[in-house]
mmCIF file of C-alpha atoms and ligand atoms in Angstrom:
data_model
loop_
_atom_site.group_PDB
_atom_site.id
_atom_site.type_symbol
_atom_site.label_atom_id
_atom_site.label_comp_id
_atom_site.label_asym_id
_atom_site.label_seq_id
_atom_site.Cartn_x
_atom_site.Cartn_y
_atom_site.Cartn_z
ATOM 1 C CA LEU A 1 357.773 152.557 87.418
ATOM 2 C CA GLY A 2 357.624 148.505 87.741
ATOM 3 C CA HIS A 3 358.712 147.121 90.959
ATOM 4 C CA ALA A 4 361.803 145.971 89.277
ATOM 5 C CA ASP A 5 363.034 149.877 89.004
ATOM 6 C CA LEU A 6 362.179 151.306 92.375
ATOM 7 C CA SER A 7 364.686 150.366 95.278
ATOM 8 C CA ILE A 8 364.153 149.348 98.540
ATOM 9 C CA LYS A 9 363.951 152.791 100.309
ATOM 10 C CA SER A 10 362.368 151.903 103.739
ATOM 11 C CA LEU A 11 360.817 148.380 105.640
ATOM 12 C CA ALA A 12 357.889 148.623 108.200
ATOM 13 C CA LEU A 13 357.194 146.193 110.641
ATOM 14 C CA GLN A 14 353.396 146.815 111.786
ATOM 15 C CA ASN A 15 352.476 145.526 115.146
ATOM 16 C CA VAL A 16 354.246 142.246 113.945
ATOM 17 C CA SER A 17 353.318 139.280 116.949
ATOM 18 C CA PHE A 18 354.298 135.669 116.503
ATOM 19 C CA GLY A 19 354.639 132.936 119.029
ATOM 20 C CA TYR A 20 355.726 129.304 117.907
ATOM 21 C CA GLY A 21 352.739 127.020 119.000
ATOM 22 C CA ASP A 22 351.354 126.671 122.387
ATOM 23 C CA ARG A 23 354.942 128.449 123.781
ATOM 24 C CA GLY A 24 353.755 131.499 124.141
ATOM 25 C CA THR A 25 354.352 135.084 122.752
ATOM 26 C CA VAL A 26 358.051 135.218 121.473
ATOM 27 C CA LEU A 27 357.474 138.730 119.811
ATOM 28 C CA SER A 28 354.502 140.661 120.693
ATOM 29 C CA ASP A 29 353.323 143.939 119.108
ATOM 30 C CA VAL A 30 356.446 145.178 117.511
ATOM 31 C CA SER A 31 356.212 147.973 115.117
ATOM 32 C CA PHE A 32 359.646 149.700 113.841
ATOM 33 C CA ARG A 33 360.720 151.320 110.781
ATOM 34 C CA PHE A 34 363.644 150.729 108.940
ATOM 35 C CA GLU A 35 365.371 153.411 106.449
ATOM 36 C CA ALA A 36 367.681 153.025 103.143
ATOM 37 C CA GLY A 37 370.909 154.641 103.979
ATOM 38 C CA ASN A 38 371.138 153.680 107.711
ATOM 39 C CA ALA A 39 372.409 150.866 110.192
ATOM 40 C CA TYR A 40 370.386 149.404 112.639
ATOM 41 C CA ALA A 41 371.202 146.810 115.435
ATOM 42 C CA ILE A 42 368.854 144.454 117.137
ATOM 43 C CA VAL A 43 369.414 143.678 120.470
ATOM 44 C CA GLY A 44 368.036 141.545 123.607
ATOM 45 C CA PRO A 45 368.704 138.877 125.869
ATOM 46 C CA SER A 46 369.343 135.330 124.435
ATOM 47 C CA GLY A 47 365.526 133.833 123.476
ATOM 48 C CA ALA A 48 364.101 137.021 122.936
ATOM 49 C CA GLY A 49 363.309 136.506 119.522
ATOM 50 C CA LYS A 50 365.614 138.167 117.228
ATOM 51 C CA SER A 51 366.174 135.538 114.911
ATOM 52 C CA THR A 52 362.293 134.723 114.568
ATOM 53 C CA LEU A 53 362.282 138.309 113.689
ATOM 54 C CA ALA A 54 364.897 137.734 111.018
ATOM 55 C CA ASP A 55 363.154 135.257 109.849
ATOM 56 C CA ILE A 56 359.967 137.155 109.903
ATOM 57 C CA LEU A 57 361.556 139.431 107.756
ATOM 58 C CA LEU A 58 362.735 136.919 105.215
ATOM 59 C CA GLY A 59 359.367 135.252 104.814
ATOM 60 C CA LEU A 60 360.648 131.921 106.305
ATOM 61 C CA THR A 61 358.227 132.219 109.328
ATOM 62 C CA LEU A 62 354.590 133.743 108.874
ATOM 63 C CA PRO A 63 353.657 136.412 111.487
ATOM 64 C CA ASP A 64 350.662 135.428 113.469
ATOM 65 C CA ARG A 65 349.329 139.236 113.341
ATOM 66 C CA GLY A 66 350.724 142.568 111.972
ATOM 67 C CA SER A 67 352.345 143.176 108.392
ATOM 68 C CA ILE A 68 355.805 144.285 106.443
ATOM 69 C CA LEU A 69 355.474 146.815 104.131
ATOM 70 C CA VAL A 70 358.096 147.617 101.992
ATOM 71 C CA ASN A 71 358.376 151.357 100.412
ATOM 72 C CA ASP A 72 354.879 151.720 102.418
ATOM 73 C CA GLY A 73 353.387 149.193 99.968
ATOM 74 C CA GLN A 74 354.426 150.297 97.088
ATOM 75 C CA ILE A 75 356.974 147.181 96.550
ATOM 76 C CA PRO A 76 355.299 143.618 97.527
ATOM 77 C CA ILE A 77 357.148 142.204 100.123
ATOM 78 C CA GLU A 78 357.762 138.968 98.385
ATOM 79 C CA VAL A 79 359.238 140.682 95.302
ATOM 80 C CA ALA A 80 361.271 143.103 98.021
ATOM 81 C CA ARG A 81 362.727 139.594 99.768
ATOM 82 C CA ASN A 82 364.627 138.692 96.368
ATOM 83 C CA ARG A 83 367.052 141.718 97.344
ATOM 84 C CA PHE A 84 367.638 140.662 101.198
ATOM 85 C CA MET A 85 370.265 138.587 102.298
ATOM 86 C CA LEU A 86 370.593 137.107 105.630
ATOM 87 C CA VAL A 87 373.925 135.845 106.850
ATOM 88 C CA GLU A 88 374.245 133.895 109.947
ATOM 89 C CA GLN A 89 376.468 132.805 112.719
ATOM 90 C CA GLN A 90 377.756 129.516 111.031
ATOM 91 C CA SER A 91 378.086 129.912 107.353
ATOM 92 C CA LYS A 92 378.431 126.441 105.687
ATOM 93 C CA ILE A 93 381.932 126.090 103.773
ATOM 94 C CA PHE A 94 381.693 123.420 100.756
ATOM 95 C CA SER A 95 384.583 121.181 99.713
ATOM 96 C CA THR A 96 385.217 123.148 96.758
ATOM 97 C CA THR A 97 387.085 125.887 95.979
ATOM 98 C CA LEU A 98 387.289 129.303 97.801
ATOM 99 C CA LYS A 99 385.752 130.624 94.326
ATOM 100 C CA GLU A 100 383.060 128.397 94.449
ATOM 101 C CA ASN A 101 382.476 128.601 98.054
ATOM 102 C CA LEU A 102 381.776 132.469 97.300
ATOM 103 C CA LEU A 103 380.067 132.008 94.098
ATOM 104 C CA LEU A 104 377.511 129.285 94.906
ATOM 105 C CA GLY A 105 376.464 129.105 91.335
ATOM 106 C CA VAL A 106 375.914 132.806 90.643
ATOM 107 C CA ASP A 107 378.017 134.444 87.493
ATOM 108 C CA VAL A 108 379.743 137.459 89.164
ATOM 109 C CA PRO A 109 383.587 138.712 87.671
ATOM 110 C CA ASP A 110 386.214 138.172 89.403
ATOM 111 C CA GLU A 111 387.207 141.738 90.186
ATOM 112 C CA GLU A 112 383.757 142.078 92.060
ATOM 113 C CA LEU A 113 384.209 138.727 94.098
ATOM 114 C CA PHE A 114 388.014 140.322 95.092
ATOM 115 C CA SER A 115 386.105 143.424 96.009
ATOM 116 C CA ALA A 116 383.760 141.633 98.448
ATOM 117 C CA VAL A 117 386.842 139.831 99.963
ATOM 118 C CA GLU A 118 388.318 142.853 100.068
ATOM 119 C CA LEU A 119 385.119 144.295 102.215
ATOM 120 C CA VAL A 120 385.692 141.701 104.823
ATOM 121 C CA ASN A 121 389.586 142.099 104.966
ATOM 122 C CA LEU A 122 390.308 138.731 103.571
ATOM 123 C CA ASP A 123 392.090 139.775 100.734
ATOM 124 C CA ASP A 124 395.459 139.320 102.405
ATOM 125 C CA MET A 125 394.620 136.147 103.444
ATOM 126 C CA VAL A 126 393.945 135.303 99.753
ATOM 127 C CA ARG A 127 396.871 136.709 98.314
ATOM 128 C CA SER A 128 398.914 134.564 100.840
ATOM 129 C CA LEU A 129 397.671 131.426 99.437
ATOM 130 C CA ASP A 130 399.475 129.617 96.519
ATOM 131 C CA LYS A 131 396.434 128.847 94.748
ATOM 132 C CA GLY A 132 394.884 132.297 95.609
ATOM 133 C CA MET A 133 390.465 131.715 94.756
ATOM 134 C CA ASP A 134 391.165 128.245 93.531
ATOM 135 C CA THR A 135 392.270 126.894 96.993
ATOM 136 C CA ARG A 136 390.147 123.942 97.939
ATOM 137 C CA LEU A 137 388.771 124.091 101.188
ATOM 138 C CA THR A 138 387.758 121.410 103.075
ATOM 139 C CA TYR A 139 383.789 120.548 104.134
ATOM 140 C CA LEU A 140 384.672 120.932 107.827
ATOM 141 C CA GLY A 141 386.814 124.379 106.938
ATOM 142 C CA GLU A 142 389.852 123.075 108.720
ATOM 143 C CA ASN A 143 391.776 125.654 106.785
ATOM 144 C CA PHE A 144 389.492 128.305 107.986
ATOM 145 C CA SER A 145 389.386 129.795 111.123
ATOM 146 C CA GLY A 146 385.709 130.297 112.798
ATOM 147 C CA GLY A 147 386.115 134.327 112.133
ATOM 148 C CA GLN A 148 387.445 133.717 108.482
ATOM 149 C CA ARG A 149 384.375 131.233 107.560
ATOM 150 C CA GLN A 150 382.121 133.851 109.031
ATOM 151 C CA ARG A 151 383.711 136.818 106.610
ATOM 152 C CA LEU A 152 383.449 134.287 103.814
ATOM 153 C CA GLY A 153 379.966 134.065 104.520
ATOM 154 C CA ILE A 154 379.658 137.599 104.559
ATOM 155 C CA ALA A 155 381.384 138.218 101.032
ATOM 156 C CA ARG A 156 379.201 135.351 99.772
ATOM 157 C CA ALA A 157 376.133 137.795 100.451
ATOM 158 C CA LEU A 158 377.802 140.967 99.405
ATOM 159 C CA ILE A 159 378.088 139.376 95.654
ATOM 160 C CA ARG A 160 374.508 139.360 95.473
ATOM 161 C CA LYS A 161 374.259 142.837 96.077
ATOM 162 C CA PRO A 162 371.848 142.778 98.766
ATOM 163 C CA GLU A 163 369.937 146.367 99.373
ATOM 164 C CA VAL A 164 368.939 144.564 102.562
ATOM 165 C CA LEU A 165 371.762 142.922 104.585
ATOM 166 C CA ILE A 166 370.634 141.454 107.851
ATOM 167 C CA LEU A 167 373.707 139.735 109.774
ATOM 168 C CA ASP A 168 372.637 137.403 112.686
ATOM 169 C CA GLU A 169 375.724 137.695 114.994
ATOM 170 C CA ALA A 170 377.670 136.676 111.717
ATOM 171 C CA THR A 171 380.930 138.572 113.043
ATOM 172 C CA SER A 172 380.675 136.866 116.574
ATOM 173 C CA ALA A 173 384.085 135.026 115.891
ATOM 174 C CA LEU A 174 385.962 138.242 114.480
ATOM 175 C CA ASP A 175 388.907 139.721 116.822
ATOM 176 C CA PRO A 176 387.489 143.138 118.173
ATOM 177 C CA VAL A 177 389.864 145.254 115.869
ATOM 178 C CA THR A 178 388.953 143.309 112.577
ATOM 179 C CA ARG A 179 385.109 143.296 113.547
ATOM 180 C CA THR A 180 384.977 146.812 113.935
ATOM 181 C CA GLU A 181 386.938 147.554 110.682
ATOM 182 C CA VAL A 182 384.926 144.920 108.658
ATOM 183 C CA VAL A 183 381.350 146.645 110.067
ATOM 184 C CA ASN A 184 382.719 150.511 109.466
ATOM 185 C CA LYS A 185 383.212 148.686 105.525
ATOM 186 C CA LEU A 186 379.765 147.044 105.548
ATOM 187 C CA ARG A 187 378.202 150.147 106.693
ATOM 188 C CA ALA A 188 379.777 151.786 104.034
ATOM 189 C CA TYR A 189 379.165 149.548 101.627
ATOM 190 C CA MET A 190 375.278 149.139 102.578
ATOM 191 C CA ARG A 191 374.983 153.139 102.368
ATOM 192 C CA HIS A 192 372.206 153.241 99.820
ATOM 193 C CA GLY A 193 370.584 150.121 101.451
ATOM 194 C CA ILE A 194 369.816 149.058 105.003
ATOM 195 C CA ILE A 195 371.864 146.789 107.291
ATOM 196 C CA ILE A 196 370.713 144.918 110.188
ATOM 197 C CA PHE A 197 373.390 143.730 112.757
ATOM 198 C CA ILE A 198 371.451 141.131 115.120
ATOM 199 C CA THR A 199 374.401 141.113 118.119
ATOM 200 C CA HIS A 200 375.178 140.662 121.454
ATOM 201 C CA ASP A 201 377.829 142.905 121.114
ATOM 202 C CA ALA A 202 377.035 146.394 122.796
ATOM 203 C CA GLU A 203 380.245 148.000 120.498
ATOM 204 C CA ILE A 204 378.331 146.902 117.494
ATOM 205 C CA ALA A 205 375.122 148.331 118.569
ATOM 206 C CA GLU A 206 377.271 151.834 119.258
ATOM 207 C CA LEU A 207 377.929 151.602 115.207
ATOM 208 C CA ALA A 208 374.408 151.910 114.631
ATOM 209 C CA ASP A 209 372.242 154.721 113.714
ATOM 210 C CA GLU A 210 369.242 153.232 115.301
ATOM 211 C CA VAL A 211 368.477 150.290 117.896
ATOM 212 C CA LEU A 212 365.622 148.280 118.041
ATOM 213 C CA SER A 213 365.468 146.054 121.125
ATOM 214 C CA ILE A 214 363.526 142.856 121.996
ATOM 215 C CA GLY A 215 361.815 141.230 124.975
ATOM 216 C CA GLN A 216 363.205 143.654 126.963
ATOM 217 C CA GLU A 217 359.946 143.846 129.419
ATOM 218 C CA GLY A 218 360.184 139.862 129.715
ATOM 219 C CA THR A 219 357.396 138.733 126.852
ATOM 220 C CA SER A 220 356.086 135.140 127.188
HETATM 221 P P1 ADP B 1 367.068 135.042 119.866
HETATM 222 O O1 ADP B 1 367.594 135.125 118.360
HETATM 223 O O2 ADP B 1 367.006 136.364 120.021
HETATM 224 O O3 ADP B 1 368.191 134.136 121.007
HETATM 225 P P2 ADP B 1 365.232 133.416 118.951
HETATM 226 O O4 ADP B 1 364.554 133.918 118.034
HETATM 227 O O5 ADP B 1 365.970 132.327 118.424
HETATM 228 O O6 ADP B 1 365.718 134.147 120.025
HETATM 229 O O7 ADP B 1 363.708 132.507 119.823
HETATM 230 C C1 ADP B 1 363.300 132.876 120.613
HETATM 231 C C2 ADP B 1 362.443 131.613 121.528
HETATM 232 O O8 ADP B 1 361.703 131.130 120.628
HETATM 233 C C3 ADP B 1 363.343 131.187 122.343
HETATM 234 O O9 ADP B 1 362.509 131.076 123.456
HETATM 235 C C4 ADP B 1 363.464 129.522 121.455
HETATM 236 O O10 ADP B 1 363.736 128.817 122.128
HETATM 237 C C5 ADP B 1 362.233 129.724 120.648
HETATM 238 N N1 ADP B 1 362.314 129.147 119.323
HETATM 239 C C6 ADP B 1 363.207 129.710 118.496
HETATM 240 N N2 ADP B 1 362.948 128.763 117.050
HETATM 241 C C7 ADP B 1 362.161 127.999 117.285
HETATM 242 C C8 ADP B 1 361.304 126.579 116.641
HETATM 243 N N3 ADP B 1 361.447 126.355 115.373
HETATM 244 N N4 ADP B 1 360.072 125.971 117.644
HETATM 245 C C9 ADP B 1 360.103 126.087 118.746
HETATM 246 N N5 ADP B 1 360.707 127.278 119.007
HETATM 247 C C10 ADP B 1 361.406 128.055 118.944
#
């Protein structure tokens, strides 16, 4: 089998260490195994290195030491990363239609767009708009609340069918009821892949199968 036919089954951090220049160690010897079919939370105080770890997983930052193995080395990380998606706390809104804001250039059938919108509980809102998916958004997103913007960002990731979905405080602006509902739907949707919530929120951490705590022992 070529890499293209293999789905991502595991993601293993092996003794990963990292520091920003002379600012001291941010991540010190982190080892952890993420398995497909599970939901994870990465928790820790502000500044502990959670987002840095996400950047390392995505290949935006190279660790000083250690490695990341996909399927125990069967799939090169550079290849696997095409199937990772990161959703950050603030998703950018462009001055174009809601549909274009979701697609950002990819070609996805309308039904799939609607399922993604439904997964993040934005379907009622879209139906209430006169022009639906063709509604123009403003760059500052005034016609969208913070929580709606975050959900648009998640839907944007979902239409790309990630096998590894990392949400970095990406549900922080949702009201608690919607948050729990959306988190549970995302878990179900990602049941064959890996979903990682980077969060301060103890309730989200409780919904995860396993929690990775970063920086509890006062690194740096
Ligand atoms: P968290 O996501 O847990 O809040 P971060 O990974 O954002 O933590 O940051 C970890 C530490 O690294 C913090 O002390 C932060 O100030 C520092 N840091 C983050 N990004 C950079 C950067 N690009 N250059 C220098 N220091 C950084």
